């Protein structure tokens, strides 16, 4: 039997708990690390209720607050919001050893920056995932629907055991040398819908139902693609437009995470999604007026709520 790996999940919200629970169920030595004392306490006391495609079971990862984390991990999966990555990693610096691999499946651009401060490029992995997850309360997480993960290291290395680890947990993984294309395409998709929903207060379907806001969504895609192409990232505009069109037609009641954050009074990821596009465009001398306007409006709403 293969020796279990020690895996830290830094940021055990919906996605972190789903990934951590799935890996714990597959026999890995998983520790959920989160600031939510109620969630941490519930998992420690009663286990994690993990529901996948309607099948519910209790799994038993460890769960600690960041200041309680002591174990040196083989792998740390980072699921905090990108703007919290640096502080979160500093908080568990003692858990990052000379062989620890750091993996980010976060939203936005520049997700590798904080990780590279703690590990060399061959031990830093960045990627995207389409797996859905919802947290229903302390100690309760669910996922419905298929998904996949695209991931790549920041420098060449052996990735063979990652395939085994993710496959054992029922998670489909592709090691993708074109990961920066995937990251930019997801950023373009998120920029098109997240900021508009955050500003209007409406779910995705309302954005698609009103011609003016629908046009704004596709204008943001176009600006993101022009910026990516200027940066040498070969994104496929047609593929992104198709994905946005599908969401507008089929995810009509969905509230993207940025709208959920606004409603809850939390900080959003606007600076690493839309803000990431604007910053790169500025550096390249490209005009992105729609993205810049939506960035300013979401920042205004955040400031007003605070």
Short mmCIF file of N, CA and C in Angstrom, two decimals, residues 66-149:
data_model
loop_
_atom_site.label_atom_id
_atom_site.label_comp_id
_atom_site.label_asym_id
_atom_site.label_seq_id
_atom_site.Cartn_x
_atom_site.Cartn_y
_atom_site.Cartn_z
N UNK A 66 -5.22 28.37 11.61
CA UNK A 66 -3.85 28.55 11.10
C UNK A 66 -2.78 28.53 12.18
N UNK A 67 -3.04 29.14 13.31
CA UNK A 67 -2.03 29.21 14.37
C UNK A 67 -1.80 27.86 15.03
N UNK A 68 -2.68 26.91 14.78
CA UNK A 68 -2.52 25.56 15.35
C UNK A 68 -1.80 24.60 14.41
N UNK A 69 -1.56 25.03 13.17
CA UNK A 69 -0.93 24.14 12.18
C UNK A 69 0.55 23.99 12.49
N UNK A 70 1.01 22.76 12.66
CA UNK A 70 2.40 22.49 13.01
C UNK A 70 3.07 21.52 12.04
N UNK A 71 2.29 20.65 11.41
CA UNK A 71 2.82 19.58 10.58
C UNK A 71 3.48 20.13 9.31
N UNK A 72 4.62 19.56 8.93
CA UNK A 72 5.23 19.88 7.64
C UNK A 72 4.56 19.02 6.58
N UNK A 73 3.99 19.66 5.57
CA UNK A 73 3.18 18.94 4.58
C UNK A 73 3.99 18.57 3.34
N UNK A 74 3.57 17.48 2.71
CA UNK A 74 4.11 17.13 1.40
C UNK A 74 3.54 18.06 0.34
N UNK A 75 2.25 18.40 0.48
CA UNK A 75 1.56 19.25 -0.48
C UNK A 75 0.68 20.23 0.29
N UNK A 76 0.66 21.47 -0.15
CA UNK A 76 -0.31 22.45 0.35
C UNK A 76 -1.12 22.94 -0.84
N UNK A 77 -2.45 22.74 -0.79
CA UNK A 77 -3.36 23.28 -1.79
C UNK A 77 -3.91 24.59 -1.25
N UNK A 78 -3.72 25.67 -2.01
CA UNK A 78 -4.11 27.00 -1.56
C UNK A 78 -5.45 27.36 -2.18
N UNK A 79 -6.46 27.55 -1.33
CA UNK A 79 -7.80 27.91 -1.78
C UNK A 79 -8.30 29.20 -1.15
N UNK A 80 -7.42 29.95 -0.50
CA UNK A 80 -7.84 31.26 -0.02
C UNK A 80 -8.10 32.17 -1.22
N UNK A 81 -8.76 33.29 -1.00
CA UNK A 81 -8.82 34.29 -2.05
C UNK A 81 -7.41 34.79 -2.32
N UNK A 82 -7.15 35.14 -3.57
CA UNK A 82 -5.79 35.46 -3.98
C UNK A 82 -5.19 36.59 -3.14
N UNK A 83 -6.00 37.59 -2.79
CA UNK A 83 -5.44 38.73 -2.06
C UNK A 83 -5.05 38.35 -0.63
N UNK A 84 -5.48 37.17 -0.16
CA UNK A 84 -5.12 36.71 1.18
C UNK A 84 -3.98 35.70 1.16
N UNK A 85 -3.49 35.33 -0.03
CA UNK A 85 -2.52 34.24 -0.14
C UNK A 85 -1.24 34.51 0.64
N UNK A 86 -0.68 35.70 0.47
CA UNK A 86 0.62 35.99 1.08
C UNK A 86 0.53 35.88 2.61
N UNK A 87 -0.49 36.50 3.20
CA UNK A 87 -0.63 36.45 4.66
C UNK A 87 -0.92 35.03 5.13
N UNK A 88 -1.74 34.30 4.38
CA UNK A 88 -2.09 32.93 4.77
C UNK A 88 -0.86 32.03 4.74
N UNK A 89 -0.05 32.17 3.71
CA UNK A 89 1.16 31.34 3.62
C UNK A 89 2.18 31.71 4.69
N UNK A 90 2.31 33.01 4.99
CA UNK A 90 3.20 33.40 6.09
C UNK A 90 2.74 32.78 7.40
N UNK A 91 1.41 32.66 7.56
CA UNK A 91 0.87 32.12 8.79
C UNK A 91 1.17 30.65 9.00
N UNK A 92 1.44 29.91 7.92
CA UNK A 92 1.77 28.48 8.06
C UNK A 92 3.18 28.21 7.52
N UNK A 93 4.06 29.20 7.58
CA UNK A 93 5.41 29.05 7.02
C UNK A 93 6.13 27.85 7.62
N UNK A 94 5.88 27.56 8.89
CA UNK A 94 6.54 26.42 9.54
C UNK A 94 6.10 25.08 8.96
N UNK A 95 4.98 25.08 8.24
CA UNK A 95 4.45 23.84 7.65
C UNK A 95 4.99 23.58 6.24
N UNK A 96 5.78 24.53 5.72
CA UNK A 96 6.32 24.42 4.37
C UNK A 96 7.78 24.02 4.47
N UNK A 97 8.08 22.76 4.13
CA UNK A 97 9.43 22.25 4.22
C UNK A 97 10.17 22.34 2.90
N UNK A 98 11.40 21.83 2.84
CA UNK A 98 12.21 21.92 1.62
C UNK A 98 11.69 21.09 0.46
N UNK A 99 10.76 20.16 0.73
CA UNK A 99 10.19 19.35 -0.35
C UNK A 99 8.70 19.61 -0.56
N UNK A 100 8.12 20.54 0.19
CA UNK A 100 6.69 20.80 0.09
C UNK A 100 6.35 21.40 -1.28
N UNK A 101 5.29 20.86 -1.91
CA UNK A 101 4.79 21.43 -3.15
C UNK A 101 3.57 22.29 -2.85
N UNK A 102 3.52 23.46 -3.48
CA UNK A 102 2.43 24.40 -3.28
C UNK A 102 1.60 24.45 -4.57
N UNK A 103 0.27 24.30 -4.42
CA UNK A 103 -0.63 24.24 -5.57
C UNK A 103 -1.72 25.29 -5.39
N UNK A 104 -1.90 26.12 -6.41
CA UNK A 104 -2.99 27.10 -6.41
C UNK A 104 -4.00 26.76 -7.48
N UNK A 105 -5.26 26.68 -7.08
CA UNK A 105 -6.38 26.58 -8.02
C UNK A 105 -7.30 27.78 -7.82
N UNK A 106 -6.71 28.92 -7.52
CA UNK A 106 -7.46 30.13 -7.21
C UNK A 106 -7.87 30.88 -8.47
N UNK A 107 -8.78 31.82 -8.28
CA UNK A 107 -9.21 32.68 -9.37
C UNK A 107 -8.23 33.83 -9.56
N UNK A 108 -8.16 34.32 -10.78
CA UNK A 108 -7.43 35.55 -11.05
C UNK A 108 -6.05 35.35 -11.64
N UNK A 109 -5.39 36.48 -11.92
CA UNK A 109 -4.04 36.48 -12.45
C UNK A 109 -3.04 36.66 -11.30
N UNK A 110 -1.84 36.16 -11.51
CA UNK A 110 -0.79 36.31 -10.50
C UNK A 110 -0.95 35.43 -9.29
N UNK A 111 -1.65 34.30 -9.45
CA UNK A 111 -1.87 33.43 -8.30
C UNK A 111 -0.59 32.74 -7.83
N UNK A 112 0.44 32.74 -8.67
CA UNK A 112 1.69 32.09 -8.29
C UNK A 112 2.61 32.99 -7.48
N UNK A 113 2.35 34.30 -7.45
CA UNK A 113 3.29 35.25 -6.86
C UNK A 113 3.59 34.94 -5.40
N UNK A 114 2.56 34.77 -4.59
CA UNK A 114 2.77 34.50 -3.16
C UNK A 114 3.41 33.14 -2.95
N UNK A 115 3.05 32.17 -3.78
CA UNK A 115 3.60 30.82 -3.62
C UNK A 115 5.09 30.79 -3.90
N UNK A 116 5.53 31.55 -4.91
CA UNK A 116 6.94 31.56 -5.28
C UNK A 116 7.82 32.21 -4.21
N UNK A 117 7.22 32.91 -3.26
CA UNK A 117 7.97 33.46 -2.14
C UNK A 117 8.31 32.39 -1.11
N UNK A 118 7.69 31.21 -1.23
CA UNK A 118 7.87 30.15 -0.24
C UNK A 118 8.44 28.86 -0.83
N UNK A 119 8.53 28.76 -2.13
CA UNK A 119 9.04 27.54 -2.76
C UNK A 119 9.59 27.87 -4.14
N UNK A 120 10.57 27.09 -4.63
CA UNK A 120 11.12 27.35 -5.96
C UNK A 120 10.11 26.97 -7.04
N UNK A 121 10.31 27.44 -8.28
CA UNK A 121 9.32 27.23 -9.35
C UNK A 121 8.97 25.76 -9.61
N UNK A 122 9.92 24.86 -9.44
CA UNK A 122 9.62 23.45 -9.70
C UNK A 122 8.73 22.83 -8.62
N UNK A 123 8.49 23.55 -7.54
CA UNK A 123 7.57 23.05 -6.51
C UNK A 123 6.32 23.93 -6.39
N UNK A 124 6.11 24.82 -7.35
CA UNK A 124 4.92 25.68 -7.38
C UNK A 124 4.09 25.32 -8.61
N UNK A 125 2.82 25.01 -8.37
CA UNK A 125 1.90 24.63 -9.43
C UNK A 125 0.72 25.59 -9.44
N UNK A 126 0.30 25.98 -10.64
CA UNK A 126 -0.89 26.83 -10.77
C UNK A 126 -1.86 26.18 -11.74
N UNK A 127 -3.14 26.44 -11.55
CA UNK A 127 -4.12 25.84 -12.44
C UNK A 127 -5.51 26.40 -12.25
N UNK A 128 -6.44 25.74 -12.89
CA UNK A 128 -7.86 26.10 -12.80
C UNK A 128 -8.67 24.83 -12.64
N UNK A 129 -9.86 24.98 -12.12
CA UNK A 129 -10.76 23.84 -11.98
C UNK A 129 -12.18 24.25 -12.30
N UNK A 130 -12.93 23.31 -12.82
CA UNK A 130 -14.36 23.55 -13.10
C UNK A 130 -15.25 22.80 -12.12
N UNK A 131 -14.68 22.16 -11.09
CA UNK A 131 -15.52 21.47 -10.12
C UNK A 131 -16.34 22.49 -9.33
N UNK A 132 -17.64 22.24 -9.17
CA UNK A 132 -18.47 23.11 -8.33
C UNK A 132 -18.45 22.63 -6.88
N UNK A 133 -18.67 23.54 -5.95
CA UNK A 133 -18.77 23.15 -4.54
C UNK A 133 -19.56 24.21 -3.80
N UNK A 134 -20.30 23.76 -2.79
CA UNK A 134 -21.09 24.67 -1.95
C UNK A 134 -20.92 24.26 -0.49
N UNK A 135 -20.72 25.25 0.36
CA UNK A 135 -20.64 25.02 1.81
C UNK A 135 -22.00 25.35 2.39
N UNK A 136 -22.59 24.40 3.12
CA UNK A 136 -23.95 24.55 3.61
C UNK A 136 -24.02 24.90 5.09
N UNK A 137 -22.89 25.07 5.70
CA UNK A 137 -22.83 25.34 7.12
C UNK A 137 -21.59 24.68 7.67
N UNK A 138 -21.29 24.92 8.94
CA UNK A 138 -20.09 24.32 9.53
C UNK A 138 -20.06 22.80 9.34
N UNK A 139 -19.00 22.31 8.72
CA UNK A 139 -18.81 20.87 8.57
C UNK A 139 -19.61 20.22 7.48
N UNK A 140 -20.20 21.01 6.56
CA UNK A 140 -21.06 20.42 5.52
C UNK A 140 -20.73 21.01 4.16
N UNK A 141 -20.33 20.14 3.22
CA UNK A 141 -19.98 20.60 1.88
C UNK A 141 -20.58 19.65 0.85
N UNK A 142 -20.92 20.18 -0.32
CA UNK A 142 -21.45 19.33 -1.38
C UNK A 142 -20.87 19.75 -2.71
N UNK A 143 -20.93 18.81 -3.67
CA UNK A 143 -20.54 19.09 -5.05
C UNK A 143 -21.45 18.30 -5.95
N UNK A 144 -21.93 18.94 -7.00
CA UNK A 144 -22.81 18.26 -7.96
C UNK A 144 -22.32 18.56 -9.36
N UNK A 145 -22.17 17.53 -10.15
CA UNK A 145 -21.75 17.73 -11.53
C UNK A 145 -20.30 17.38 -11.74
N UNK A 146 -19.97 17.09 -12.98
CA UNK A 146 -18.61 16.72 -13.33
C UNK A 146 -17.72 17.96 -13.37
N UNK A 147 -16.44 17.72 -13.35
CA UNK A 147 -15.48 18.80 -13.46
C UNK A 147 -14.13 18.26 -13.84
N UNK A 148 -13.17 19.15 -13.98
CA UNK A 148 -11.81 18.72 -14.22
C UNK A 148 -10.85 19.78 -13.71
N UNK A 149 -9.59 19.41 -13.65
CA UNK A 149 -8.53 20.29 -13.16
C UNK A 149 -7.45 20.36 -14.24
#
